[in-house]
Coordinates of C-alpha atoms in Angstrom, one line a residue:
M1 CA -62.2 24.7 29.3
R2 CA -59.8 22.9 31.6
I3 CA -57.2 25.0 33.4
G4 CA -53.7 23.8 34.3
L5 CA -50.9 25.6 36.0
S6 CA -47.5 26.5 34.5
S7 CA -45.5 26.0 37.7
P8 CA -43.4 28.7 39.3
V9 CA -40.0 28.0 40.9
L10 CA -39.3 24.7 39.1
A11 CA -37.5 26.5 36.3
D12 CA -36.0 29.9 35.9
S13 CA -36.7 30.3 32.1
G14 CA -37.9 33.8 31.3
P15 CA -38.2 36.8 33.6
R16 CA -38.9 35.7 37.2
P17 CA -39.5 37.6 40.4
P18 CA -36.8 37.2 43.1
W19 CA -38.9 35.1 45.4
E20 CA -38.9 32.2 43.0
A21 CA -35.1 32.0 43.0
E22 CA -35.1 32.0 46.8
A23 CA -38.0 29.5 47.2
G24 CA -37.5 26.3 49.1
V25 CA -39.6 23.3 50.1
A26 CA -42.0 25.3 52.3
E27 CA -42.9 27.6 49.4
L28 CA -43.3 24.7 47.0
R29 CA -45.6 23.0 49.4
E30 CA -47.7 26.1 49.9
V31 CA -48.0 26.8 46.2
F32 CA -48.9 23.3 45.0
T33 CA -51.2 22.3 47.9
T34 CA -53.1 25.6 47.2
A35 CA -53.3 24.8 43.5
D36 CA -54.6 21.3 44.3
R37 CA -57.2 22.7 46.7
L38 CA -58.3 25.3 44.2
G39 CA -59.0 22.7 41.5
Y40 CA -56.3 23.2 38.9
E41 CA -56.1 20.2 36.6
F42 CA -52.3 19.8 36.4
L43 CA -49.0 21.4 37.2
T44 CA -45.9 21.3 35.0
C45 CA -42.2 20.6 35.4
P46 CA -39.7 20.9 32.6
E47 CA -36.8 18.5 32.1
H48 CA -33.1 19.2 31.4
V49 CA -30.4 17.0 32.8
S50 CA -27.7 19.6 32.3
V51 CA -27.4 22.8 30.3
P52 CA -24.5 25.1 29.3
E53 CA -23.9 28.0 31.6
G54 CA -25.6 31.2 30.6
L55 CA -28.3 29.4 28.5
A56 CA -30.9 31.9 27.5
R57 CA -33.8 29.6 28.4
G58 CA -32.5 29.4 32.0
E59 CA -30.2 27.2 34.2
R60 CA -32.4 25.9 37.0
F61 CA -34.5 22.9 36.2
Y62 CA -36.0 20.7 38.9
D63 CA -36.0 17.0 38.1
P64 CA -39.6 16.1 37.3
V65 CA -39.8 12.6 38.8
A66 CA -38.2 13.6 42.1
T67 CA -40.4 16.8 42.3
F68 CA -43.6 15.1 41.4
S69 CA -43.0 12.2 43.8
Y70 CA -42.8 14.7 46.7
L71 CA -45.8 16.6 45.4
A72 CA -47.9 13.4 45.0
A73 CA -47.5 12.8 48.7
I74 CA -48.9 16.1 49.7
T75 CA -51.7 16.6 47.2
E76 CA -54.9 14.7 46.4
R77 CA -56.1 15.3 42.9
I78 CA -53.9 17.6 40.8
R79 CA -52.1 15.8 37.9
F80 CA -48.4 15.9 37.0
L81 CA -47.3 17.0 33.6
P82 CA -43.6 16.8 32.7
Y83 CA -43.4 19.6 30.1
V84 CA -41.7 18.2 28.2
L85 CA -39.6 15.0 28.5
V86 CA -37.0 14.8 25.8
L87 CA -37.6 11.4 24.3
G88 CA -34.1 11.1 22.7
L89 CA -32.4 11.3 26.2
H90 CA -34.2 8.2 27.5
H91 CA -34.9 4.6 26.7
P92 CA -38.7 4.1 26.5
L93 CA -38.6 1.4 29.2
E94 CA -36.9 3.8 31.5
L95 CA -39.7 6.3 31.1
A96 CA -42.3 3.5 31.4
K97 CA -40.8 2.4 34.7
R98 CA -40.1 5.8 36.2
Y99 CA -43.5 7.4 35.3
G100 CA -45.4 4.2 35.7
T101 CA -44.1 4.0 39.2
L102 CA -45.2 7.7 39.7
D103 CA -48.6 6.9 38.3
H104 CA -48.9 4.0 40.6
L105 CA -47.9 6.0 43.7
S106 CA -50.0 9.0 42.8
G107 CA -53.2 7.0 42.1
G108 CA -53.2 7.6 38.3
R109 CA -52.3 11.2 38.1
V110 CA -49.6 11.3 35.4
V111 CA -49.9 13.0 32.0
L112 CA -46.8 12.5 29.9
G113 CA -45.6 15.6 28.0
V114 CA -43.0 14.6 25.5
G115 CA -41.0 16.2 22.8
V116 CA -38.1 15.7 20.3
G117 CA -35.8 18.2 21.9
N118 CA -33.5 20.9 20.4
L119 CA -30.6 21.4 22.7
E120 CA -27.8 19.7 20.8
E121 CA -25.2 20.2 23.6
E122 CA -27.3 18.2 26.0
F123 CA -27.6 15.3 23.5
A124 CA -23.8 15.4 23.0
L125 CA -23.1 15.4 26.7
L126 CA -25.2 12.3 27.3
G127 CA -23.9 10.5 24.2
R128 CA -27.3 10.5 22.4
P129 CA -27.7 10.9 18.6
F130 CA -29.1 14.2 17.6
A131 CA -29.5 14.2 13.8
D132 CA -32.2 11.5 13.7
R133 CA -34.0 12.5 16.9
G134 CA -37.3 13.0 15.0
P135 CA -37.8 9.4 13.8
R136 CA -36.3 8.1 17.1
A137 CA -38.9 10.1 19.0
D138 CA -41.7 8.6 16.8
D139 CA -40.4 5.1 17.6
A140 CA -40.1 5.9 21.3
L141 CA -43.7 7.0 21.4
R142 CA -44.9 3.7 19.9
A143 CA -42.7 1.8 22.3
L144 CA -44.0 3.9 25.3
R145 CA -47.6 3.2 24.3
A146 CA -46.7 -0.5 24.2
S147 CA -45.1 -0.6 27.7
L148 CA -46.7 2.1 30.0
S149 CA -49.6 0.3 31.4
V150 CA -48.7 -3.4 31.1
R151 CA -46.6 -5.7 33.3
L152 CA -45.1 -7.6 30.4
A153 CA -43.9 -5.3 27.5
T154 CA -42.9 -6.3 24.0
Y155 CA -42.1 -4.0 21.2
H156 CA -40.1 -4.2 17.9
G157 CA -39.6 -1.0 16.0
E158 CA -37.0 0.8 14.0
Y159 CA -34.8 1.9 16.9
Y160 CA -36.2 0.1 20.0
H161 CA -36.6 -3.6 20.5
F162 CA -37.6 -5.6 23.6
T163 CA -39.4 -8.8 24.2
E164 CA -41.4 -9.8 27.3
Q165 CA -39.8 -7.3 29.6
V166 CA -41.4 -7.0 33.1
V167 CA -42.2 -3.4 34.0
S168 CA -43.4 -3.5 37.6
P169 CA -44.9 -1.5 39.1
H170 CA -46.5 0.0 36.0
A171 CA -49.0 2.8 35.3
V172 CA -52.4 2.2 36.9
Q173 CA -54.2 4.2 34.2
E174 CA -55.3 2.0 31.4
K175 CA -54.0 4.6 28.9
V176 CA -51.7 7.3 30.3
P177 CA -52.4 10.5 28.3
I178 CA -49.5 11.5 26.1
W179 CA -49.3 15.2 25.0
V180 CA -46.7 15.9 22.4
G181 CA -44.8 19.2 22.5
G182 CA -43.4 21.2 19.6
H183 CA -44.8 24.1 17.7
S184 CA -44.4 23.0 14.1
R185 CA -46.8 21.3 11.7
R186 CA -44.6 18.2 12.0
A187 CA -45.1 18.3 15.7
L188 CA -48.8 18.6 15.4
R189 CA -48.9 15.7 12.9
R190 CA -46.8 13.6 15.4
A191 CA -49.3 14.4 18.2
V192 CA -52.3 13.5 16.1
T193 CA -50.9 10.2 14.9
L194 CA -49.0 9.0 18.0
G195 CA -50.3 11.0 21.0
D196 CA -53.4 12.1 22.8
G197 CA -52.9 15.8 22.6
W198 CA -50.7 18.6 21.4
A199 CA -48.9 21.1 23.7
P200 CA -46.9 23.6 21.6
A201 CA -44.9 26.5 22.8
P202 CA -46.8 29.6 24.1
V203 CA -48.9 31.2 21.3
T204 CA -46.8 33.9 19.5
Y205 CA -43.6 32.7 21.2
R206 CA -42.3 30.4 18.6
G207 CA -45.7 28.7 18.7
P208 CA -48.7 29.3 16.5
D209 CA -50.7 32.5 17.1
L210 CA -54.4 32.7 17.6
R211 CA -55.0 33.3 13.9
T212 CA -52.8 30.4 12.5
L213 CA -53.8 27.9 15.2
P214 CA -57.4 27.2 13.8
R215 CA -55.9 26.7 10.3
M216 CA -53.3 24.3 11.6
L217 CA -55.9 22.2 13.5
A218 CA -58.2 22.2 10.5
E219 CA -55.5 20.4 8.5
H220 CA -56.2 17.3 10.6
D221 CA -59.1 15.0 11.5
L222 CA -58.5 15.3 15.2
P223 CA -59.4 12.1 17.1
E224 CA -62.2 12.2 19.7
G225 CA -60.9 13.4 23.0
F226 CA -57.8 14.9 21.5
D227 CA -56.4 17.8 23.6
V228 CA -55.0 21.0 22.4
V229 CA -53.0 22.5 25.3
I230 CA -52.2 26.2 24.9
T231 CA -50.0 28.5 27.1
P232 CA -51.2 32.1 26.7
P233 CA -48.7 34.6 25.3
A234 CA -49.1 36.9 28.3
R235 CA -49.3 36.5 32.1
L236 CA -52.9 36.7 33.3
D237 CA -53.9 39.2 35.9
P238 CA -57.2 37.9 37.3
T239 CA -57.1 40.3 40.4
G240 CA -56.2 43.4 38.5
D241 CA -57.9 42.9 35.1
P242 CA -60.2 39.9 35.2
E243 CA -62.1 40.9 32.0
A244 CA -58.8 40.8 30.0
A245 CA -58.0 37.4 31.5
L246 CA -61.4 36.0 30.6
D247 CA -61.2 37.5 27.1
L248 CA -57.8 36.0 26.4
V249 CA -58.7 32.5 27.7
G250 CA -61.9 32.7 25.8
R251 CA -60.2 33.6 22.5
I252 CA -57.7 30.7 23.1
G253 CA -60.7 28.4 23.4
E254 CA -62.3 29.8 20.3
A255 CA -59.1 29.1 18.4
G256 CA -59.3 25.4 19.3
A257 CA -57.7 24.9 22.7
T258 CA -59.3 22.4 25.1
V259 CA -56.8 23.1 27.9
V260 CA -55.1 26.3 29.0
N261 CA -51.8 26.2 30.8
V262 CA -52.0 29.5 32.8
V263 CA -49.2 31.8 34.0
V264 CA -50.2 34.6 36.3
R265 CA -48.6 38.0 37.0
H266 CA -47.0 38.4 40.4
R267 CA -44.1 39.9 42.3
E268 CA -44.3 38.1 45.7
L269 CA -45.5 34.7 46.9
A270 CA -48.6 36.1 48.7
E271 CA -49.6 37.9 45.5
Y272 CA -49.1 34.7 43.5
L273 CA -51.4 32.8 45.8
D274 CA -54.0 35.6 45.6
Q275 CA -53.8 35.4 41.8
L276 CA -54.3 31.6 41.8
A277 CA -57.4 32.0 44.0
A278 CA -58.8 34.7 41.8
A279 CA -58.2 32.7 38.6
A280 CA -59.9 29.7 40.1
E281 CA -62.9 31.8 40.9
L282 CA -62.9 33.5 37.5
F283 CA -62.8 30.2 35.6
G284 CA -65.1 28.3 37.8
L285 CA -62.7 25.6 39.0
D286 CA -63.9 22.9 41.4
R287 CA -62.5 24.2 44.7
R288 CA -62.3 22.1 47.8
D289 CA -62.0 24.5 50.7

């Protein structure tokens, strides 16, 4: 089982301890260099350009490209997962250029998390069509695959068309992993046919629970190497209750997950760092002390 980190600080969605709201560059540096040293596979950053005031999912969202560019300069091996990019808000070549440059600068550490999006106000604000965002996202995924890791990109689809467009620098990975978000059967089908993995909402929070997840996965002939990326329904407490943490992650694996995106229980920064270290030990991560 591979273990990634659902990042603190970078968004204020859901209940958060006060230190996260007050955190600055020094705290970000400490958290993410620690996660890198402890062997976590990736860290996440959500994406919203602008949201209505008082939005239930939160109001603070760091920009993923700017944030990951800084973190790439101070880390060595942890990967960078925008979780998730809303495809309908971007032209595919824009994403290929921005994240291809990030992949180039980070030495091939980008994993693209993408989704259809559901915040209609944000689409309207940016002048993007909302009603057909599903088929647009499918076409964008095909266009992304055609342009992420090549210098000269050509694609002709239902919504996007370009011929011999130079994308330089481009991604250094021969095939940048693309994980598709969304919790529905349609999202899973999109992930299987157009992506390299599926990263739904946390289990039992809009997403599938541990009983329905195996049935949903069994409906598809999953490609070799296909990732199922699951965020647990509860914060793990590896210092206070390691057995429960192991049990929950084990059950998620038994349900079909290949990657767990962990969130740990904490009240202060020092406790958060202790929990990261305890989880790394508990799950046998490849530490570099």
